[in-house]
Coordinates of C-alpha atoms in Angstrom, one line a residue:
M1 CA 65.3 -0.3 -64.6
D2 CA 64.4 -3.7 -65.1
I3 CA 63.4 -6.0 -61.7
S4 CA 61.2 -7.9 -62.0
Q5 CA 58.1 -7.7 -58.9
D6 CA 59.1 -10.0 -56.8
I7 CA 62.5 -8.8 -56.2
L8 CA 61.0 -6.2 -55.3
N9 CA 58.7 -8.5 -52.8
Q10 CA 62.0 -10.1 -51.4
F11 CA 62.8 -6.7 -50.3
I12 CA 60.3 -5.9 -49.5
R13 CA 59.6 -8.0 -46.8
S14 CA 63.3 -8.6 -46.1
K15 CA 63.0 -4.5 -44.6
L16 CA 59.7 -5.1 -42.7
T17 CA 61.3 -6.9 -39.7
N18 CA 59.5 -5.9 -36.4
M19 CA 56.7 -8.1 -36.0
D20 CA 55.1 -9.1 -33.4
P21 CA 56.2 -12.0 -32.0
R22 CA 52.2 -13.4 -31.9
L23 CA 51.8 -12.3 -35.4
S24 CA 54.5 -13.8 -37.2
K25 CA 54.3 -17.5 -35.2
I26 CA 50.8 -17.4 -36.7
E27 CA 52.9 -16.5 -40.2
K28 CA 56.0 -19.4 -39.6
E29 CA 52.7 -22.1 -38.6
A30 CA 50.7 -21.1 -42.5
Q31 CA 53.4 -21.2 -44.1
K32 CA 55.2 -24.2 -42.5
R33 CA 51.2 -25.7 -43.6
N34 CA 51.1 -24.4 -46.8
I35 CA 47.7 -21.7 -46.1
P36 CA 47.3 -19.5 -47.8
I37 CA 47.7 -15.6 -46.5
V38 CA 48.0 -13.3 -46.3
S39 CA 52.3 -11.4 -46.8
K40 CA 54.3 -10.1 -44.7
E41 CA 54.0 -6.3 -46.7
V42 CA 50.4 -6.2 -46.8
S43 CA 50.1 -7.6 -43.5
R44 CA 51.3 -4.2 -42.1
L45 CA 49.4 -2.1 -44.9
L46 CA 46.6 -3.3 -42.8
T47 CA 48.2 -2.3 -40.3
I48 CA 49.1 0.8 -40.9
L49 CA 45.8 1.0 -43.0
S50 CA 43.4 0.8 -39.6
M51 CA 45.9 2.9 -36.9
L52 CA 44.7 5.5 -39.8
K53 CA 41.5 5.3 -40.3
K54 CA 40.4 4.2 -37.0
P55 CA 37.4 2.3 -37.9
K56 CA 34.5 1.1 -35.7
R57 CA 33.8 -1.6 -37.4
I58 CA 35.3 -3.4 -39.7
L59 CA 34.5 -6.3 -42.2
E60 CA 36.2 -9.1 -43.5
I61 CA 36.0 -11.8 -46.2
G62 CA 38.0 -14.5 -46.2
T63 CA 39.7 -14.9 -42.1
A64 CA 42.1 -18.5 -43.2
V65 CA 43.7 -19.0 -39.3
G66 CA 42.9 -14.5 -38.1
F67 CA 46.0 -13.6 -39.7
S68 CA 45.2 -10.4 -41.8
T69 CA 42.5 -9.9 -39.0
L70 CA 45.1 -10.1 -36.6
S71 CA 46.5 -7.2 -38.5
M72 CA 43.9 -5.0 -38.4
H73 CA 43.6 -5.6 -34.5
L74 CA 46.8 -4.9 -34.1
G75 CA 46.5 -1.2 -36.1
C76 CA 43.3 -0.4 -34.2
P77 CA 43.1 -2.9 -30.6
E78 CA 39.5 -1.5 -29.9
A79 CA 38.0 -1.5 -33.4
K80 CA 34.9 -4.8 -34.1
I81 CA 35.8 -6.9 -36.2
I82 CA 33.5 -9.1 -38.2
T83 CA 35.0 -11.4 -40.5
I84 CA 33.5 -15.1 -42.5
E85 CA 35.7 -17.5 -43.7
M86 CA 33.8 -21.3 -45.4
D87 CA 36.6 -23.9 -43.5
F88 CA 35.1 -25.3 -40.5
D89 CA 39.0 -25.7 -39.0
M90 CA 40.1 -22.8 -40.4
V91 CA 37.8 -20.2 -38.2
M92 CA 38.2 -23.2 -35.2
E93 CA 41.8 -22.1 -35.5
A94 CA 41.0 -18.7 -36.3
K95 CA 39.9 -18.2 -33.2
K96 CA 42.2 -20.0 -31.4
N97 CA 44.6 -18.0 -31.9
I98 CA 42.2 -14.1 -31.3
K99 CA 42.0 -16.1 -28.5
E100 CA 46.1 -16.5 -27.8
F101 CA 46.0 -12.7 -28.7
G102 CA 43.1 -12.5 -25.8
A103 CA 40.8 -10.0 -28.8
Q104 CA 37.6 -12.6 -28.3
D105 CA 35.9 -9.8 -27.3
K106 CA 36.7 -7.4 -30.0
I107 CA 36.7 -9.5 -33.0
V108 CA 34.0 -12.5 -34.3
V109 CA 34.7 -15.1 -36.0
I110 CA 32.0 -16.0 -38.8
G111 CA 31.5 -19.4 -40.2
G112 CA 29.7 -20.1 -43.5
E113 CA 29.2 -19.9 -47.2
A114 CA 29.6 -14.8 -48.1
E115 CA 27.4 -14.6 -49.5
E116 CA 25.0 -16.5 -47.7
V117 CA 26.9 -14.6 -44.0
L118 CA 26.6 -11.5 -45.3
E119 CA 22.7 -11.2 -45.9
A120 CA 22.4 -11.1 -42.5
I121 CA 25.0 -9.3 -40.7
E122 CA 23.2 -5.3 -39.7
G123 CA 24.9 -2.1 -39.4
E124 CA 27.5 -0.4 -41.4
F125 CA 30.8 -0.2 -41.6
D126 CA 34.0 1.5 -41.4
M127 CA 36.8 -0.9 -42.8
I128 CA 36.3 -3.3 -44.9
F129 CA 38.9 -6.3 -46.6
F130 CA 38.3 -9.2 -49.1
D131 CA 40.1 -12.1 -49.5
A132 CA 38.3 -14.4 -50.2
A133 CA 37.5 -17.0 -53.8
K134 CA 39.0 -13.8 -56.2
A135 CA 36.1 -15.0 -58.6
Q136 CA 33.6 -14.1 -56.3
Y137 CA 34.7 -10.1 -55.3
I138 CA 31.7 -8.6 -58.2
D139 CA 29.8 -10.4 -55.3
Y140 CA 31.4 -9.1 -52.1
F141 CA 30.9 -5.8 -53.8
N142 CA 27.1 -5.8 -54.4
L143 CA 26.9 -7.5 -50.9
T144 CA 28.4 -5.3 -48.7
K145 CA 28.8 -1.5 -50.0
E146 CA 25.0 -1.0 -48.6
K147 CA 27.1 -1.5 -45.4
M148 CA 30.0 0.7 -46.2
A149 CA 29.8 3.6 -44.2
K150 CA 30.0 7.5 -45.9
N151 CA 34.2 7.5 -46.6
C152 CA 34.2 3.6 -45.8
L153 CA 38.0 2.6 -46.6
L154 CA 38.0 -1.6 -49.3
I155 CA 40.8 -2.8 -49.4
C156 CA 41.4 -5.8 -51.8
D157 CA 44.2 -8.2 -51.9
N158 CA 45.3 -10.0 -55.0
V159 CA 43.6 -8.3 -57.4
L160 CA 46.9 -8.7 -60.2
F161 CA 46.5 -11.9 -59.3
K162 CA 49.4 -13.1 -61.0
G163 CA 49.9 -10.2 -63.8
M164 CA 46.8 -12.0 -65.7
V165 CA 45.0 -8.9 -65.1
V166 CA 47.2 -7.6 -67.6
G167 CA 46.7 -9.4 -71.3
R168 CA 46.5 -12.7 -72.2
R169 CA 49.9 -13.4 -73.0
Y170 CA 50.2 -13.8 -69.2
L171 CA 46.7 -16.1 -69.0
K172 CA 46.4 -19.0 -67.4
R173 CA 44.3 -21.2 -69.3
R174 CA 42.3 -22.7 -66.4
M175 CA 42.5 -19.2 -64.8
I176 CA 41.0 -16.9 -67.4
T177 CA 37.9 -16.6 -66.3
I178 CA 38.6 -15.9 -62.6
A179 CA 41.5 -12.5 -64.3
K180 CA 38.0 -11.5 -66.7
R181 CA 36.5 -11.0 -64.1
M182 CA 38.8 -9.5 -61.4
N183 CA 39.4 -6.9 -64.3
K184 CA 35.7 -6.0 -64.3
F185 CA 35.4 -6.1 -61.0
I186 CA 38.5 -3.6 -60.2
K187 CA 36.8 -1.6 -63.7
M188 CA 33.1 -1.0 -61.9
I189 CA 35.2 0.1 -58.9
E190 CA 37.0 3.1 -60.8
D191 CA 33.5 3.9 -62.9
D192 CA 31.4 3.7 -59.0
P193 CA 30.8 7.3 -59.1
D194 CA 30.5 7.4 -55.2
F195 CA 34.5 5.5 -55.1
V196 CA 37.9 6.4 -55.3
M197 CA 39.6 3.8 -55.9
T198 CA 44.1 3.7 -57.1
L199 CA 45.6 0.3 -57.1
L200 CA 48.4 -0.7 -55.3
P201 CA 51.4 -2.9 -57.0
I202 CA 52.8 -5.0 -53.6
S203 CA 52.4 -8.3 -53.2
D204 CA 50.1 -9.8 -55.3
G205 CA 47.7 -6.3 -55.9
V206 CA 46.3 -4.3 -53.7
L207 CA 42.9 -2.3 -53.8
I208 CA 42.7 0.4 -52.6
A209 CA 39.0 2.6 -52.5
V210 CA 36.8 5.0 -50.1
R211 CA 34.0 5.8 -50.6
K212 CA 32.7 9.3 -50.6

């Protein structure tokens, strides 16, 4: 079968029509303004995984306008979510969107560089989502590993990096370092005896791992 990933993604998105109208509003506004958010299929994946996991605490690195944050909240409204975003304007917009969901008592948005904020965050998490600077995934993992509870679910978006992790023929010159670091990150999780990992070729690639 010779069919492109873009065509498959478009088909999947065309079938995901039953989105919460509040979430749909955030998605459309972000797309109109070219604000990077997770795809529709990853949003739905986050909702389903949080429904299944029923986490008490979720940590997210990369809030943007809160689209992915609220996708997880819809799956498990009881969960306490701490989400980190470095862009002040995005922090303010995410807080506004979270308030419109009436979820401000469950979701805390922290502005700042993830590396600095993570060092100050205490306690363990049952679910962690990475969707920030792709070159920093290794650092995020090293800073969060000891914060992962037993059976913690780790989800990382964009790990296929537009196919550039596959090989040199797909690389853009200015992206070589990031692609190499992403490949190193994937191998690091796969080789870590504390984790069971898989890769899903949906959207731009999703890594899912569980801490044993």
